[in-house]
PDB file of C-alpha atoms in Angstrom:
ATOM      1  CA  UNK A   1     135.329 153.212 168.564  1.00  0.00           C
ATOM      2  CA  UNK A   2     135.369 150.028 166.270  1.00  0.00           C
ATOM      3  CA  UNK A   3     135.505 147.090 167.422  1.00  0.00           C
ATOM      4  CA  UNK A   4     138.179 144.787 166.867  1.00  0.00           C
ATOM      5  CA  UNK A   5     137.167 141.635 164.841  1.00  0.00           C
ATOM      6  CA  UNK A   6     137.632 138.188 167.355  1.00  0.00           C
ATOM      7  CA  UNK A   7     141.206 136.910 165.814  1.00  0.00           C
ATOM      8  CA  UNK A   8     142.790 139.934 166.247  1.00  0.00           C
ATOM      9  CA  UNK A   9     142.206 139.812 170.154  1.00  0.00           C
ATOM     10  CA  UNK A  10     144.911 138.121 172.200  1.00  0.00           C
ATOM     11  CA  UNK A  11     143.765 135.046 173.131  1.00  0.00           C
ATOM     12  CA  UNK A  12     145.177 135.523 176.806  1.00  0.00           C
ATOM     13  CA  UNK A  13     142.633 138.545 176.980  1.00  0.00           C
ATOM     14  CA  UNK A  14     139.548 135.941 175.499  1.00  0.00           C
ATOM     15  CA  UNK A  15     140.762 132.898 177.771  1.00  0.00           C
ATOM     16  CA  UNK A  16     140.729 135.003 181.379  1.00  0.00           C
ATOM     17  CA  UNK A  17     137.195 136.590 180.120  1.00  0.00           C
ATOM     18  CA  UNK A  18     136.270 133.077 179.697  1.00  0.00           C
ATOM     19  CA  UNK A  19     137.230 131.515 182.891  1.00  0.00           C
ATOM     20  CA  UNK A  20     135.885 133.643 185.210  1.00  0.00           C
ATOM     21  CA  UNK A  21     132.408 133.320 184.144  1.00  0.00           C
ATOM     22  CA  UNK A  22     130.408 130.325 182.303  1.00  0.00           C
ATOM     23  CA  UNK A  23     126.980 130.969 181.010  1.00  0.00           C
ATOM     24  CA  UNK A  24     123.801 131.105 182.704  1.00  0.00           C
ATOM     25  CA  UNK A  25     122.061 128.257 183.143  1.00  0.00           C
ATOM     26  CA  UNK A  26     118.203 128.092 182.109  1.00  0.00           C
ATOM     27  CA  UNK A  27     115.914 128.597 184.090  1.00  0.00           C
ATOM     28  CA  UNK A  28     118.568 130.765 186.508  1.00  0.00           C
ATOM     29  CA  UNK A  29     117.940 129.823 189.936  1.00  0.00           C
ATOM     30  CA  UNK A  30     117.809 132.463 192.283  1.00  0.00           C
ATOM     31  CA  UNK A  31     118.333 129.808 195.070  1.00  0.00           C
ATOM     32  CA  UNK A  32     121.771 129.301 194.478  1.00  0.00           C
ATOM     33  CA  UNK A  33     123.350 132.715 195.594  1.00  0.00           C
ATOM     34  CA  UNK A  34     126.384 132.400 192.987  1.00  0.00           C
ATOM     35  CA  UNK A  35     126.962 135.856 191.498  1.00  0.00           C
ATOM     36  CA  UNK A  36     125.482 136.364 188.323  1.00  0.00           C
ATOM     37  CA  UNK A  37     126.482 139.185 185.765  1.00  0.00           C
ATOM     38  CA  UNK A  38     123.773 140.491 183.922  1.00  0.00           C
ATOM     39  CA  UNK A  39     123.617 143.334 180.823  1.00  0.00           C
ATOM     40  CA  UNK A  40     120.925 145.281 179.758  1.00  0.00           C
ATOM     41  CA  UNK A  41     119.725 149.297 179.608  1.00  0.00           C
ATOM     42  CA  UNK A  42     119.938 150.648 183.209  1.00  0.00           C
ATOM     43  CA  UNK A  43     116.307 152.695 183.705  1.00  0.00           C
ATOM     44  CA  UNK A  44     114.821 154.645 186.661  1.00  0.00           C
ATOM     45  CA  UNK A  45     111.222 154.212 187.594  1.00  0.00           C
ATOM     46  CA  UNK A  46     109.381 155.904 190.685  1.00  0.00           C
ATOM     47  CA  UNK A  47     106.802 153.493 192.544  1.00  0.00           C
ATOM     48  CA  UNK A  48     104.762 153.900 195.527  1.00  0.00           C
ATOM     49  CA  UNK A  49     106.715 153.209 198.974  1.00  0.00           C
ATOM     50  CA  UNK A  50     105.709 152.801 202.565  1.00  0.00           C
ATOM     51  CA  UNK A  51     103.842 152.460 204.814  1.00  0.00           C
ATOM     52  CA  UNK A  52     100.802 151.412 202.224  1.00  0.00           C
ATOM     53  CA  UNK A  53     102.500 151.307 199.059  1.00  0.00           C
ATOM     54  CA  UNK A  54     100.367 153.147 196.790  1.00  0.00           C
ATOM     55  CA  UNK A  55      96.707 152.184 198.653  1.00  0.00           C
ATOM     56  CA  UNK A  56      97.577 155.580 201.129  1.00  0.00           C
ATOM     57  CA  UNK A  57      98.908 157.936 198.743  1.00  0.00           C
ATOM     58  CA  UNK A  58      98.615 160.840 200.865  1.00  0.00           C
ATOM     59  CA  UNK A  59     100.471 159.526 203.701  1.00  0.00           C
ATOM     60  CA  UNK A  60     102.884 157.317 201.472  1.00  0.00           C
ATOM     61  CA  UNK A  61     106.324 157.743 199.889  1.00  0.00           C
ATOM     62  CA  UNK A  62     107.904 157.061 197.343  1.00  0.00           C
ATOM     63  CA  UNK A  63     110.900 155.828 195.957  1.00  0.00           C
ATOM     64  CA  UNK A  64     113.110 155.205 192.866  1.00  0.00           C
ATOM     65  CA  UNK A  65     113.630 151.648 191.467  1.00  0.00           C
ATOM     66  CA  UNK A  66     116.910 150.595 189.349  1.00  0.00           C
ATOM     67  CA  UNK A  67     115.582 148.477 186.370  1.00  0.00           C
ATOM     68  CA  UNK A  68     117.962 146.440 184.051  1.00  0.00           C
ATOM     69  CA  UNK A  69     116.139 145.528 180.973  1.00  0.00           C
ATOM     70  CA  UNK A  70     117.857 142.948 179.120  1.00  0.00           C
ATOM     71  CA  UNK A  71     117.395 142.341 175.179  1.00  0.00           C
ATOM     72  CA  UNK A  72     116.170 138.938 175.417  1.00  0.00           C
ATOM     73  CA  UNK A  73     114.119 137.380 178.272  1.00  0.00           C
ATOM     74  CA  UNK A  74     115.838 135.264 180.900  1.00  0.00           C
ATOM     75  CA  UNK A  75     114.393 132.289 182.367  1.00  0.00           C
ATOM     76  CA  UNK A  76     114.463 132.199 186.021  1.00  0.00           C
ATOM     77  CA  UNK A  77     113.256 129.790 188.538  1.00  0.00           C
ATOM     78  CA  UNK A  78     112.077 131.182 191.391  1.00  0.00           C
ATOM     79  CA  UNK A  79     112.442 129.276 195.138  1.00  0.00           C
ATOM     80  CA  UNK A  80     109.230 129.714 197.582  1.00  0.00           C
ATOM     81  CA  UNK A  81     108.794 127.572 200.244  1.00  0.00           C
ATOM     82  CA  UNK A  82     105.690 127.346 200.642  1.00  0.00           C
ATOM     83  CA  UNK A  83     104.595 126.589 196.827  1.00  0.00           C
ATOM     84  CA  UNK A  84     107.951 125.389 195.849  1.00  0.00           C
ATOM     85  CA  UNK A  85     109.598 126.377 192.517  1.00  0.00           C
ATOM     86  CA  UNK A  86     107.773 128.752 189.845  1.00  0.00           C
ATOM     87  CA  UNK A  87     109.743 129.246 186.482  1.00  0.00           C
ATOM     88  CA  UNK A  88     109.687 132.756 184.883  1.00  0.00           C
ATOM     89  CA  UNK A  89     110.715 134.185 181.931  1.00  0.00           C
ATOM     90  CA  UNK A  90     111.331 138.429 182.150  1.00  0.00           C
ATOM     91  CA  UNK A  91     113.120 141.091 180.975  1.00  0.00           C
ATOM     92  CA  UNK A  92     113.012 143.076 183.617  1.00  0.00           C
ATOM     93  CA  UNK A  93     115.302 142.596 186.511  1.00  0.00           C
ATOM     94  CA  UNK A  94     115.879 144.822 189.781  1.00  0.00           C
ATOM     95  CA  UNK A  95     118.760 146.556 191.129  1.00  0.00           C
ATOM     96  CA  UNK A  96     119.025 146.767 194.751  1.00  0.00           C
ATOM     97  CA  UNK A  97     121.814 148.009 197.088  1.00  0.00           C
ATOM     98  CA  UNK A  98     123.238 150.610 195.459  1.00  0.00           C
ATOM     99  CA  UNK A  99     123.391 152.418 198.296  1.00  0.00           C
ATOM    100  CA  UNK A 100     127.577 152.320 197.935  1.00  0.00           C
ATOM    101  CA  UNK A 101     126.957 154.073 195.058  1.00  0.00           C
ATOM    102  CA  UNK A 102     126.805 157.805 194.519  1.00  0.00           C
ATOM    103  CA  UNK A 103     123.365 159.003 193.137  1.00  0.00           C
ATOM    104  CA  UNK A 104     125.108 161.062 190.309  1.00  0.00           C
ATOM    105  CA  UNK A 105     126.868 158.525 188.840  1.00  0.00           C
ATOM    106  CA  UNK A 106     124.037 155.987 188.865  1.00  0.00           C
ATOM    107  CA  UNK A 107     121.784 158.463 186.996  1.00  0.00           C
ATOM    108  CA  UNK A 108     124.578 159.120 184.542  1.00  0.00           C
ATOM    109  CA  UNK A 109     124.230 155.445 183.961  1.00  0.00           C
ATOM    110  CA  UNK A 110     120.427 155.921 183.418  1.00  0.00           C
ATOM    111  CA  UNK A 111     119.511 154.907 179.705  1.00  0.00           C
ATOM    112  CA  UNK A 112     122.969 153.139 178.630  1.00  0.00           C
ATOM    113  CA  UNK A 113     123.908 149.448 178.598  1.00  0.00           C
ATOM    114  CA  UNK A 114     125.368 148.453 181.888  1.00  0.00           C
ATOM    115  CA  UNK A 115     126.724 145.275 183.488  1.00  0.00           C
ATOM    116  CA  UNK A 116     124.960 144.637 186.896  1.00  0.00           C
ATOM    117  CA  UNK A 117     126.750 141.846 188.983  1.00  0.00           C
ATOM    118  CA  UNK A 118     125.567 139.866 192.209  1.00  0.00           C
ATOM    119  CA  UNK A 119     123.597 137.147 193.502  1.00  0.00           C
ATOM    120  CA  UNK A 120     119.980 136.388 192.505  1.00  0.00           C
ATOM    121  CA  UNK A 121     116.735 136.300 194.628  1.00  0.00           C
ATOM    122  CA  UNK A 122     113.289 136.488 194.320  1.00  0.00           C
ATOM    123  CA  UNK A 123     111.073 139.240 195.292  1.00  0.00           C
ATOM    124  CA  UNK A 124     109.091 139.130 198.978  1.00  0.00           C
ATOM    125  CA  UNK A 125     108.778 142.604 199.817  1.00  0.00           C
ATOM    126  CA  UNK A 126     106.820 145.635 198.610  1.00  0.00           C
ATOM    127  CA  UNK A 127     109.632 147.333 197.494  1.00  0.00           C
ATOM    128  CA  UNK A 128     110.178 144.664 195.248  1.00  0.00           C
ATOM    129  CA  UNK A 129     109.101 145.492 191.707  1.00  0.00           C
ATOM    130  CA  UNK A 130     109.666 142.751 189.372  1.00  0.00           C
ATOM    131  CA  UNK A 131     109.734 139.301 189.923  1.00  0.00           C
ATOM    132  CA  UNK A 132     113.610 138.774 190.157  1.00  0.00           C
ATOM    133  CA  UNK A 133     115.983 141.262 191.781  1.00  0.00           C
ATOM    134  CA  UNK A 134     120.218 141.514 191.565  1.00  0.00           C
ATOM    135  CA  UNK A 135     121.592 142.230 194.914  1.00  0.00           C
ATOM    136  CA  UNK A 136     123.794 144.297 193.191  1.00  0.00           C
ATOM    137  CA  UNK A 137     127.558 144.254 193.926  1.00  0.00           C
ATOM    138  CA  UNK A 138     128.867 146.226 191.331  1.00  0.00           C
ATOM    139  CA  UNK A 139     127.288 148.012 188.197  1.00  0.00           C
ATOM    140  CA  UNK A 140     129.344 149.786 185.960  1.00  0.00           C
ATOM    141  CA  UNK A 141     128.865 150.700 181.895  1.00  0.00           C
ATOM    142  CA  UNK A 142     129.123 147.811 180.080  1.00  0.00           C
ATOM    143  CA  UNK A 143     132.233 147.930 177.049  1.00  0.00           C
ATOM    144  CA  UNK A 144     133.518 145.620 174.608  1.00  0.00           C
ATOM    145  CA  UNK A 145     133.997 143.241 177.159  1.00  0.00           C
ATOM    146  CA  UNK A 146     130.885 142.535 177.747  1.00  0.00           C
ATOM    147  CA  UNK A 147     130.506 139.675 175.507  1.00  0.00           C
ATOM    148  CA  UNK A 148     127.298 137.638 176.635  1.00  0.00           C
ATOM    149  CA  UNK A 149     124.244 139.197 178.022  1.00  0.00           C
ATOM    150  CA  UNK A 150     124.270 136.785 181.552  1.00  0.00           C
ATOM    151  CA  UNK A 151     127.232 134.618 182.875  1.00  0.00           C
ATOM    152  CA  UNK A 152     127.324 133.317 186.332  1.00  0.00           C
ATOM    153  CA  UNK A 153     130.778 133.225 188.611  1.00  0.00           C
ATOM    154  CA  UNK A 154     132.614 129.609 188.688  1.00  0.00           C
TER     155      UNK A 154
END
C-alpha cells in the first residue's frame, strides 16, 4: 500500500489526528498519569517470576513480558519518593495489562510496529522489567496513522 503524499490528505482527517494528541514532552513524566501513545516493534521476552525471581530457579516461574521498542530513545523522568526524580533515556518500554487481550492476537502482533496507549509509571515490582512500563489500555498495529512515535492525550 503507498502512502499518500501529506496534501493529498483531507485536512479534516490531519486536524482531528492533531487534536487529540500533542507531543510528548521531554523528559515524559510518568507522574502525571495522562495517557500516552507510544509506537515501536511489539517483542516477547520470558524472565524469571515468583516467588524468587530467578535466585530459586527450581521452585520459580516464569512469565512472558510485552516489550515495545521504540526507534529512538525517549526521555523519561521517573517519580520516587524517597530519592525524588531520576531522568532516563530508553528504548525499551513495558506492556502491562493485557490481560483483556486474547493471547493469539497479541502474539500475532509479536515482531510488527504497534501503537501501545495508556498512562505511564515507573517500575517497583519484580515483574517489572525495564525502567518505564505502559499500563496498557489499548494496543493495536500501528497504520498510516500513526504519524509520531509518542503523543500524549490533551
Amino acid at each position: 500500500m503507498r502512502a499518500l503524499p501529506l496534501f493529498l490528505i483531507p485536512t479534516s482527517l490531519i486536524l482531528t489526528m492533531v487534536a487529540h494528541a500533542q507531543p510528548c514532552p521531554s523528559p515524559l513524566s510518568t507522574d502525571n498519569q495522562k495517557s500516552v501513545s507510544l509506537v515501536g516493534t511489539l517483542h516477547q521476552e520470558t524472565h524469571w517470576g515468583p516467588p524468587g525471581f530467578g535466585e530459586s530457579p527450581k521452585t520459580d516461574t516464569k512469565f512472558i513480558a510485552w516489550i515495545l521498542m521504540v526507534d529512538q530513545p525517549i526521555q523519561f523522568r521517573l517519580g520516587d519518593e524517597g530519592s525524588g526524580p531520576k531522568d532516563l533515556s530508553t528504548r525499551r518500554i513495558q506492556l502491562q495489562s493485557l490481560s483483556d487481550m486474547p493471547m493469539a492476537s497479541i502474539k500475532k502482533m509479536v515482531g510488527k510496529k504497534v501503537v501501545a496507549s495508556g498512562p505511564l509509571y515507573a517500575a517497583t515490582t519484580g515483574g517489572d522489567v525495564t525502567p518505564v512500563i505502559v499500563s496498557s489500555e489499548m494496543v493495536r498495529l500501528a497504520g498510516d496513522d500513526a504519524l509520531a512515535e509518542c503523543s500524549v492525550a490533551k
